[in-house]
Short mmCIF file of C-alpha atoms and ligand atoms in Angstrom, two decimals:
data_model
loop_
_atom_site.label_atom_id
_atom_site.label_comp_id
_atom_site.label_asym_id
_atom_site.label_seq_id
_atom_site.Cartn_x
_atom_site.Cartn_y
_atom_site.Cartn_z
CA UNK A 1 28.54 -68.08 85.34
CA UNK A 2 26.32 -65.00 85.53
CA UNK A 3 23.74 -64.50 82.79
CA UNK A 4 23.48 -61.46 80.56
CA UNK A 5 20.89 -58.96 81.63
CA UNK A 6 19.74 -55.85 79.86
CA UNK A 7 17.31 -55.00 82.61
CA UNK A 8 18.44 -51.92 84.50
CA UNK A 9 18.13 -51.86 88.26
CA UNK A 10 15.72 -49.48 89.98
CA UNK A 11 18.67 -47.29 90.95
CA UNK A 12 19.85 -47.19 87.33
CA UNK A 13 16.40 -46.25 86.02
CA UNK A 14 16.08 -43.50 88.64
CA UNK A 15 19.45 -41.96 87.81
CA UNK A 16 18.83 -42.28 84.08
CA UNK A 17 15.52 -40.45 84.49
CA UNK A 18 17.10 -37.77 86.63
CA UNK A 19 19.79 -37.22 83.96
CA UNK A 20 17.22 -37.20 81.16
CA UNK A 21 15.02 -34.65 82.90
CA UNK A 22 18.02 -32.48 83.69
CA UNK A 23 19.16 -32.71 80.05
CA UNK A 24 15.72 -31.75 78.78
CA UNK A 25 15.12 -28.95 81.28
CA UNK A 26 18.60 -27.48 81.76
CA UNK A 27 20.84 -28.47 78.82
CA UNK A 28 18.71 -28.41 75.68
CA UNK A 29 17.36 -24.86 76.20
CA UNK A 30 20.88 -23.48 76.77
CA UNK A 31 22.75 -25.49 74.15
CA UNK A 32 22.41 -23.30 71.03
CA UNK A 33 23.43 -20.08 72.77
CA UNK A 34 26.30 -21.77 74.61
CA UNK A 35 27.49 -23.15 71.26
CA UNK A 36 27.32 -19.70 69.68
CA UNK A 37 29.22 -17.93 72.46
CA UNK A 38 31.51 -20.83 73.35
CA UNK A 39 30.81 -20.14 77.02
CA UNK A 40 29.58 -22.55 79.66
CA UNK A 41 26.45 -21.00 81.22
CA UNK A 42 26.78 -19.39 84.66
CA UNK A 43 25.32 -21.45 87.47
CA UNK A 44 24.82 -24.60 85.40
CA UNK A 45 27.60 -26.58 87.06
CA UNK A 46 26.16 -25.82 90.50
CA UNK A 47 22.69 -26.90 89.36
CA UNK A 48 24.12 -30.18 88.03
CA UNK A 49 26.12 -30.68 91.24
CA UNK A 50 23.10 -29.97 93.42
CA UNK A 51 21.28 -32.99 91.97
CA UNK A 52 24.33 -35.26 92.08
CA UNK A 53 25.27 -35.14 88.39
CA UNK A 54 28.89 -34.16 89.02
CA UNK A 55 29.51 -36.75 91.73
CA UNK A 56 27.55 -39.92 91.00
CA UNK A 57 30.72 -41.92 90.29
CA UNK A 58 32.55 -40.77 93.43
CA UNK A 59 32.27 -43.36 96.23
CA UNK A 60 29.72 -42.61 98.94
CA UNK A 61 32.47 -42.53 101.56
CA UNK A 62 33.74 -39.34 99.89
CA UNK A 63 30.34 -37.72 99.36
CA UNK A 64 29.33 -39.08 95.95
CA UNK A 65 26.76 -41.52 94.60
CA UNK A 66 29.09 -44.49 94.32
CA UNK A 67 27.71 -45.92 91.06
CA UNK A 68 29.71 -48.04 88.63
CA UNK A 69 30.66 -47.69 84.97
CA UNK A 70 27.42 -49.04 83.45
CA UNK A 71 25.27 -46.64 85.46
CA UNK A 72 27.67 -43.81 84.63
CA UNK A 73 27.28 -44.66 80.94
CA UNK A 74 23.49 -44.40 81.24
CA UNK A 75 23.93 -40.91 82.71
CA UNK A 76 26.54 -39.86 80.12
CA UNK A 77 24.24 -40.87 77.27
CA UNK A 78 21.33 -38.84 78.65
CA UNK A 79 23.36 -35.73 79.40
CA UNK A 80 24.99 -35.81 75.96
CA UNK A 81 21.58 -36.35 74.38
CA UNK A 82 20.84 -32.98 76.01
CA UNK A 83 24.10 -31.41 74.88
CA UNK A 84 27.52 -33.01 74.56
CA UNK A 85 29.51 -29.83 75.23
CA UNK A 86 27.69 -28.98 78.45
CA UNK A 87 27.80 -32.65 79.43
CA UNK A 88 31.57 -32.67 78.85
CA UNK A 89 32.11 -29.89 81.37
CA UNK A 90 29.81 -31.52 83.90
CA UNK A 91 31.47 -34.93 83.40
CA UNK A 92 35.02 -33.52 83.57
CA UNK A 93 34.42 -32.82 87.25
CA UNK A 94 35.04 -36.52 87.74
CA UNK A 95 38.27 -36.76 85.66
CA UNK A 96 40.54 -36.95 88.73
CA UNK A 97 38.36 -39.56 90.45
CA UNK A 98 39.74 -42.74 88.94
CA UNK A 99 43.43 -41.71 89.26
CA UNK A 100 42.84 -40.76 92.91
CA UNK A 101 40.93 -43.94 93.71
CA UNK A 102 43.33 -46.29 91.97
CA UNK A 103 46.66 -44.58 92.72
CA UNK A 104 46.13 -41.93 95.40
CA UNK A 105 46.83 -42.28 99.10
CA UNK A 106 43.88 -42.26 101.50
CA UNK A 107 44.96 -38.80 102.59
CA UNK A 108 44.85 -37.57 98.97
CA UNK A 109 41.42 -39.11 98.41
CA UNK A 110 40.06 -37.46 101.55
CA UNK A 111 41.53 -34.16 100.50
CA UNK A 112 40.22 -33.93 96.94
CA UNK A 113 37.28 -36.29 96.39
CA UNK A 114 34.87 -34.50 98.77
CA UNK A 115 35.77 -31.23 97.06
CA UNK A 116 34.97 -32.73 93.65
CA UNK A 117 31.67 -33.99 95.08
CA UNK A 118 30.79 -30.63 96.64
CA UNK A 119 27.20 -29.47 96.06
CA UNK A 120 28.42 -26.22 94.50
CA UNK A 121 30.41 -28.05 91.80
CA UNK A 122 34.18 -28.05 91.31
CA UNK A 123 35.78 -27.73 87.87
CA UNK A 124 38.46 -30.35 87.32
CA UNK A 125 40.84 -31.44 84.57
CA UNK A 126 43.38 -34.03 83.53
CA UNK A 127 46.32 -32.89 81.45
CA UNK A 128 48.42 -35.18 79.24
CA UNK A 129 48.52 -33.41 75.88
CA UNK A 130 51.27 -31.07 74.72
CA UNK A 131 52.05 -29.38 71.41
CA UNK A 132 54.37 -32.24 70.42
CA UNK A 133 52.56 -35.06 72.22
CA UNK A 134 48.87 -35.85 71.68
CA UNK A 135 48.27 -39.39 70.45
CA UNK A 136 51.82 -40.18 71.56
CA UNK A 137 51.19 -39.60 75.26
CA UNK A 138 54.59 -40.99 76.22
CA UNK A 139 56.25 -38.31 74.08
CA UNK A 140 55.39 -35.55 76.55
CA UNK A 141 58.19 -33.13 77.48
CA UNK A 142 56.97 -31.28 80.56
CA UNK A 143 59.42 -31.84 83.39
CA UNK A 144 59.31 -32.15 87.14
CA UNK A 145 62.38 -31.81 89.33
CA UNK A 146 62.75 -32.27 93.07
CA UNK A 147 63.65 -29.19 95.06
CA UNK A 148 63.85 -29.92 98.76
CA UNK A 149 60.39 -30.96 99.91
CA UNK A 150 58.75 -29.77 96.69
CA UNK A 151 58.55 -30.49 92.97
CA UNK A 152 59.02 -27.81 90.35
CA UNK A 153 57.10 -28.34 87.09
CA UNK A 154 57.91 -26.76 83.72
CA UNK A 155 56.04 -27.07 80.46
CA UNK A 156 52.76 -26.36 78.74
CA UNK A 157 49.77 -28.65 78.44
CA UNK A 158 47.44 -27.84 75.55
CA UNK A 159 43.91 -28.69 74.41
CA UNK A 160 42.96 -29.43 78.00
CA UNK A 161 39.27 -29.61 78.93
CA UNK A 162 38.95 -26.99 81.69
CA UNK A 163 42.69 -26.36 81.25
CA UNK A 164 43.62 -23.31 83.30
CA UNK A 165 40.05 -23.01 84.61
CA UNK A 166 39.94 -26.07 86.85
CA UNK A 167 40.34 -25.99 90.61
CA UNK A 168 41.96 -29.44 90.63
CA UNK A 169 44.05 -30.89 87.79
CA UNK A 170 45.88 -34.18 87.47
CA UNK A 171 48.94 -33.30 85.41
CA UNK A 172 51.68 -35.45 83.91
CA UNK A 173 55.37 -34.55 83.63
CA UNK A 174 58.71 -36.33 83.30
CA UNK A 175 60.49 -36.89 86.59
CA UNK A 176 63.97 -38.34 86.01
CA UNK A 177 62.69 -38.87 82.45
CA UNK A 178 59.82 -41.14 83.58
CA UNK A 179 56.22 -39.95 83.15
CA UNK A 180 54.84 -39.14 86.59
CA UNK A 181 51.47 -37.82 87.78
CA UNK A 182 50.88 -34.86 90.11
CA UNK A 183 47.87 -32.99 91.41
CA UNK A 184 47.89 -29.23 91.05
CA UNK A 185 45.40 -26.74 92.39
CA UNK A 186 44.30 -23.38 91.04
CA UNK A 187 46.43 -20.74 92.68
CA UNK A 188 49.55 -22.89 93.03
CA UNK A 189 52.56 -20.63 92.38
CA UNK A 190 53.74 -20.82 88.76
CA UNK A 191 50.52 -22.36 87.45
CA UNK A 192 48.58 -20.20 85.02
CA UNK A 193 46.02 -20.36 82.28
CA UNK A 194 47.24 -20.06 78.70
CA UNK A 195 45.37 -19.70 75.45
CA UNK A 196 41.70 -20.65 75.27
CA UNK A 197 40.74 -22.46 72.05
CA UNK A 198 37.92 -21.50 69.69
CA UNK A 199 36.63 -24.83 68.36
CA UNK A 200 34.51 -26.45 65.64
CA UNK A 201 32.43 -28.49 68.07
CA UNK A 202 31.86 -29.04 71.79
CA UNK A 203 32.23 -25.29 71.77
CA UNK A 204 30.71 -24.64 75.18
CA UNK A 205 33.25 -26.95 76.78
CA UNK A 206 36.30 -24.94 77.82
CA UNK A 207 39.48 -26.12 76.08
CA UNK A 208 42.62 -24.29 77.07
CA UNK A 209 46.28 -24.58 77.78
CA UNK A 210 47.79 -24.89 81.22
CA UNK A 211 51.17 -23.26 81.67
CA UNK A 212 53.57 -24.68 84.25
CA UNK A 213 56.08 -21.91 84.67
CA UNK A 214 58.31 -23.07 87.49
CA UNK A 215 55.19 -24.37 89.24
CA UNK A 216 56.20 -25.24 92.78
CA UNK A 217 54.07 -27.88 94.48
CA UNK A 218 54.60 -29.73 97.77
CA UNK A 219 55.89 -33.30 97.66
CA UNK A 220 52.54 -34.69 98.80
CA UNK A 221 51.07 -33.79 95.39
CA UNK A 222 52.85 -36.72 93.76
CA UNK A 223 50.11 -39.13 92.62
CA UNK A 224 51.08 -42.79 92.59
CA UNK A 225 54.72 -43.78 92.49
CA UNK A 226 57.43 -41.90 90.64
CA UNK A 227 57.45 -43.10 87.03
CA UNK A 228 53.94 -44.58 87.28
CA UNK A 229 52.36 -41.82 85.18
CA UNK A 230 52.02 -43.73 81.93
CA UNK A 231 50.23 -46.55 83.75
CA UNK A 232 47.92 -44.00 85.43
CA UNK A 233 47.21 -42.44 82.04
CA UNK A 234 46.34 -45.75 80.39
CA UNK A 235 44.19 -46.78 83.36
CA UNK A 236 42.36 -43.44 83.07
CA UNK A 237 41.65 -44.01 79.35
CA UNK A 238 40.41 -47.53 80.04
CA UNK A 239 37.81 -46.02 82.37
CA UNK A 240 36.99 -42.87 80.41
CA UNK A 241 36.59 -44.32 76.92
CA UNK A 242 33.31 -46.14 77.63
CA UNK A 243 31.95 -42.83 78.98
CA UNK A 244 33.00 -40.94 75.84
CA UNK A 245 31.39 -43.73 73.81
CA UNK A 246 28.19 -43.23 75.81
CA UNK A 247 28.37 -39.54 75.05
CA UNK A 248 28.62 -40.33 71.32
CA UNK A 249 25.57 -42.61 71.64
CA UNK A 250 23.66 -39.69 73.18
CA UNK A 251 24.58 -37.36 70.30
CA UNK A 252 23.72 -39.98 67.66
CA UNK A 253 20.39 -40.77 69.35
CA UNK A 254 19.47 -37.10 69.49
CA UNK A 255 20.19 -36.75 65.76
CA UNK A 256 18.25 -39.92 64.90
CA UNK A 257 15.21 -38.76 66.86
CA UNK A 258 15.26 -35.29 65.35
CA UNK A 259 15.74 -36.50 61.77
CA UNK A 260 13.01 -39.14 62.13
CA UNK A 261 10.48 -36.64 63.46
CA UNK A 262 11.38 -34.24 60.66
CA UNK A 263 11.11 -36.91 57.95
CA UNK A 264 7.64 -37.89 59.15
CA UNK A 265 6.41 -34.30 58.90
CA UNK A 266 8.26 -32.91 55.90
CA UNK A 267 6.55 -33.47 52.58
CA UNK A 268 8.14 -33.45 49.13
CA UNK A 269 6.43 -34.47 45.90
CA UNK A 270 3.17 -34.76 47.86
CA UNK A 271 4.36 -37.34 50.40
CA UNK A 272 6.25 -37.36 53.68
CA UNK A 273 9.91 -37.86 52.83
CA UNK A 274 10.11 -40.82 55.25
CA UNK A 275 8.03 -42.78 52.70
CA UNK A 276 11.06 -42.71 50.35
CA UNK A 277 13.47 -45.53 50.85
CA UNK A 278 16.38 -43.18 50.16
CA UNK A 279 15.43 -41.40 53.39
CA UNK A 280 14.01 -44.19 55.55
CA UNK A 281 16.98 -46.52 54.99
CA UNK A 282 19.33 -43.79 56.22
CA UNK A 283 17.23 -43.63 59.38
CA UNK A 284 17.17 -47.42 59.67
CA UNK A 285 20.97 -47.56 59.42
CA UNK A 286 21.20 -44.81 62.02
CA UNK A 287 18.92 -46.74 64.38
CA UNK A 288 21.08 -49.86 64.00
CA UNK A 289 24.22 -47.82 64.65
CA UNK A 290 22.83 -46.22 67.82
CA UNK A 291 21.77 -49.56 69.26
CA UNK A 292 25.03 -51.31 68.34
CA UNK A 293 27.12 -48.45 69.75
CA UNK A 294 25.12 -48.55 72.99
CA UNK A 295 25.61 -52.30 73.36
CA UNK A 296 29.37 -52.02 72.83
CA UNK A 297 29.43 -49.21 75.38
CA UNK A 298 27.52 -51.24 77.97
CA UNK A 299 29.76 -54.26 77.29
CA UNK A 300 32.93 -52.24 77.95
CA UNK A 301 31.41 -50.60 81.03
CA UNK A 302 30.22 -53.97 82.36
CA UNK A 303 33.75 -55.37 82.00
CA UNK A 304 35.02 -52.47 84.13
CA UNK A 305 32.35 -53.13 86.76
CA UNK A 306 33.38 -56.80 86.80
CA UNK A 307 36.99 -55.76 87.41
CA UNK A 308 38.13 -57.12 84.06
CA UNK A 309 40.56 -55.67 81.54
CA UNK A 310 38.40 -53.32 79.46
CA UNK A 311 41.12 -51.80 77.29
CA UNK A 312 40.12 -53.63 74.13
CA UNK A 313 36.38 -53.31 74.72
CA UNK A 314 36.71 -49.63 75.54
CA UNK A 315 38.50 -49.03 72.26
CA UNK A 316 35.84 -51.00 70.34
CA UNK A 317 33.16 -48.90 72.00
CA UNK A 318 34.87 -45.53 71.63
CA UNK A 319 35.86 -46.03 67.97
CA UNK A 320 32.52 -47.50 66.95
CA UNK A 321 30.34 -45.03 68.84
CA UNK A 322 32.25 -41.90 67.79
CA UNK A 323 32.37 -43.05 64.14
CA UNK A 324 28.66 -43.95 64.34
CA UNK A 325 27.82 -40.52 65.76
CA UNK A 326 29.69 -38.92 62.86
CA UNK A 327 27.79 -41.00 60.29
CA UNK A 328 24.41 -40.60 61.97
CA UNK A 329 24.71 -36.83 62.41
CA UNK A 330 25.93 -36.43 58.82
CA UNK A 331 22.93 -38.40 57.57
CA UNK A 332 20.61 -36.44 59.86
CA UNK A 333 21.77 -33.19 58.25
CA UNK A 334 21.14 -34.77 54.84
CA UNK A 335 17.63 -35.87 55.81
CA UNK A 336 16.80 -32.30 56.81
CA UNK A 337 18.09 -30.97 53.49
CA UNK A 338 18.61 -27.19 53.55
CA UNK A 339 17.20 -26.97 57.05
CA UNK A 340 19.93 -29.36 58.16
CA UNK A 341 22.70 -26.83 57.65
CA UNK A 342 20.78 -23.98 59.26
CA UNK A 343 21.33 -23.09 62.89
CA UNK A 344 17.56 -23.16 63.51
CA UNK A 345 17.93 -26.93 63.85
CA UNK A 346 20.42 -28.57 66.23
CA UNK A 347 21.65 -31.26 63.82
CA UNK A 348 24.49 -29.18 62.36
CA UNK A 349 25.74 -28.62 65.94
CA UNK A 350 25.53 -32.33 66.68
CA UNK A 351 27.55 -33.05 63.52
CA UNK A 352 30.27 -30.66 64.73
CA UNK A 353 30.20 -32.22 68.20
CA UNK A 354 30.47 -35.74 66.75
CA UNK A 355 33.61 -34.74 64.83
CA UNK A 356 35.29 -33.75 68.07
CA UNK A 357 34.25 -37.02 69.72
CA UNK A 358 36.25 -38.86 67.03
CA UNK A 359 39.35 -37.05 68.31
CA UNK A 360 39.18 -36.73 72.12
CA UNK A 361 40.36 -39.51 74.48
CA UNK A 362 42.33 -41.05 71.62
CA UNK A 363 41.40 -40.60 67.98
CA UNK A 364 39.50 -43.25 66.04
CA UNK A 365 42.84 -44.25 64.50
CA UNK A 366 44.46 -44.66 67.94
CA UNK A 367 41.53 -46.86 69.07
CA UNK A 368 42.20 -49.08 66.05
CA UNK A 369 45.89 -49.09 66.94
CA UNK A 370 45.00 -50.27 70.47
CA UNK A 371 42.74 -52.98 69.04
CA UNK A 372 45.42 -54.09 66.58
CA UNK A 373 47.95 -54.34 69.42
CA UNK A 374 45.60 -56.58 71.43
CA UNK A 375 45.03 -58.73 68.34
CA UNK A 376 48.74 -58.96 67.67
CA UNK A 377 49.53 -59.98 71.24
CA UNK A 378 46.53 -62.30 71.77
CA UNK A 379 43.84 -61.43 74.25
CA UNK A 380 41.09 -62.80 76.42
CA UNK A 381 38.96 -60.91 78.92
CA UNK A 382 40.22 -61.82 82.34
CA UNK A 383 40.07 -60.52 85.87
CA UNK A 384 42.91 -58.16 86.69
C1 FAD Z 401 37.91 -30.66 72.55
C2 FAD Z 401 39.14 -31.36 73.02
C3 FAD Z 401 39.30 -31.65 74.37
C4 FAD Z 401 40.47 -32.27 74.81
N1 FAD Z 401 40.62 -32.51 76.15
C5 FAD Z 401 41.80 -33.00 76.61
C6 FAD Z 401 42.03 -33.15 78.01
O1 FAD Z 401 41.15 -32.88 78.84
N2 FAD Z 401 43.25 -33.59 78.41
C7 FAD Z 401 44.25 -33.90 77.54
O2 FAD Z 401 45.33 -34.27 77.96
N3 FAD Z 401 44.05 -33.80 76.19
C8 FAD Z 401 42.86 -33.35 75.71
N4 FAD Z 401 42.65 -33.22 74.36
C9 FAD Z 401 43.70 -33.60 73.43
C10 FAD Z 401 43.37 -34.88 72.68
O3 FAD Z 401 43.47 -35.97 73.54
C11 FAD Z 401 44.31 -34.95 71.47
O4 FAD Z 401 43.97 -33.88 70.60
C12 FAD Z 401 44.19 -36.27 70.74
O5 FAD Z 401 44.64 -37.33 71.54
C13 FAD Z 401 44.97 -36.26 69.42
O6 FAD Z 401 46.25 -35.76 69.62
P1 FAD Z 401 46.80 -34.62 68.63
O7 FAD Z 401 45.77 -33.55 68.60
O8 FAD Z 401 48.18 -34.25 69.06
O9 FAD Z 401 46.85 -35.28 67.21
P2 FAD Z 401 48.07 -36.11 66.62
O10 FAD Z 401 48.56 -37.10 67.62
O11 FAD Z 401 49.05 -35.16 66.03
O12 FAD Z 401 47.35 -36.90 65.45
C14 FAD Z 401 47.09 -36.30 64.18
C15 FAD Z 401 46.49 -37.38 63.28
O13 FAD Z 401 47.43 -38.46 63.14
C16 FAD Z 401 46.79 -39.67 63.52
N5 FAD Z 401 47.76 -40.54 64.17
C17 FAD Z 401 48.66 -40.22 65.14
N6 FAD Z 401 49.35 -41.32 65.50
C18 FAD Z 401 48.87 -42.34 64.76
C19 FAD Z 401 49.16 -43.74 64.68
N7 FAD Z 401 50.09 -44.30 65.45
N8 FAD Z 401 48.47 -44.49 63.80
C20 FAD Z 401 47.52 -43.92 63.01
N9 FAD Z 401 47.19 -42.61 63.05
C21 FAD Z 401 47.86 -41.85 63.91
C22 FAD Z 401 45.68 -39.26 64.48
O14 FAD Z 401 44.68 -40.24 64.56
C23 FAD Z 401 45.20 -37.97 63.85
O15 FAD Z 401 44.30 -38.26 62.82
C24 FAD Z 401 41.49 -32.63 73.89
C25 FAD Z 401 41.30 -32.37 72.52
C26 FAD Z 401 40.15 -31.75 72.09
C27 FAD Z 401 39.98 -31.49 70.62
#
């Protein structure tokens, strides 16, 4: 029975430091302007890719760093500490990785994974959501029909990170009424970008619709077996939720650090405001929340690395961390008082980003629904 260790390996520390330095040097200085314009800065993806931050989770055999879920979570936290919106775009490069590794053929892996790991960066996406099907993934209506040696896809995916901008997208549609996954590439006939959203938070992360207007793709773009799409989607969420949780930890930690520094400096009634329990207890609660959210995140990621079912743990982590980020950023704004709602300080942006984190990759309510289902059915963590 292995023990429990919270001591990172040398490789983990090195990657964590690399991500932290990148976040401090490249993300923080660009974050406010990118939030204002809603545009991802030119050249940033290539700079992230050049130091391995878009490919660390891709196996070495395909040109990546080959690290597991815990190490990925360490990186996600640091990058989102720098800026969650920019980190979301950088991290989305790896969205197709798990579906390709778990369900793709070797030929498909060799075709797309090295491209995703390319040193210039490669925007990627995964598209489940439609106007009538968000939380209810299985309710999607996009269709795929066979036409000779091709599939023809019809429908519109909305609210997609990098939707319509990505070079490679894993997309889900109903084939013979069963949800099935496909890979589409930019430039495929009948694939086009739709509306680009203007959002409350994570503004610099591109969110847009992807229109499949008689999109004709060769038969070798089928990912997994016909009708296996829902399984591929759930497997994706099991692997992505701990990373979104890590992102929420990064946002909450940033807000805690900023609010604490401010409270030590800012004086009211002749004393630093941190000397007032009404302020310091908010910070204490925030510190507890950050640490607890991080531990749940590591626990879920460690289960993935051990090859165990991490569905329940991932939902614990994602719900807790996103809700914690919302609470911590709200309290951070309060601690800064009037300055908290001004754009001179980043805490109002972090509050808006935290709100979005409670919605993406399954809302906080859906995470509770997942947890309730496990509880109803009985559960223990076991190898797959
Ligand atoms: C910035 C951003 C990026 C995104 N990126 C992607 C992406 O890359 N790919 C992709 O496919 N999708 C993406 N999405 C879509 C996202 O996954 C959905 O918005 C999310 O799952 C919620 O779906 P919905 O918006 O349709 O809300 P709905 O499903 O309509 O939910 C509305 C409300 O009802 C609640 N609700 C719904 N069902 C239940 C239930 N059974 N029990 C309790 N409450 C319930 C929800 O929690 C929510 O509060 C993104 C969304 C955003 C905002």
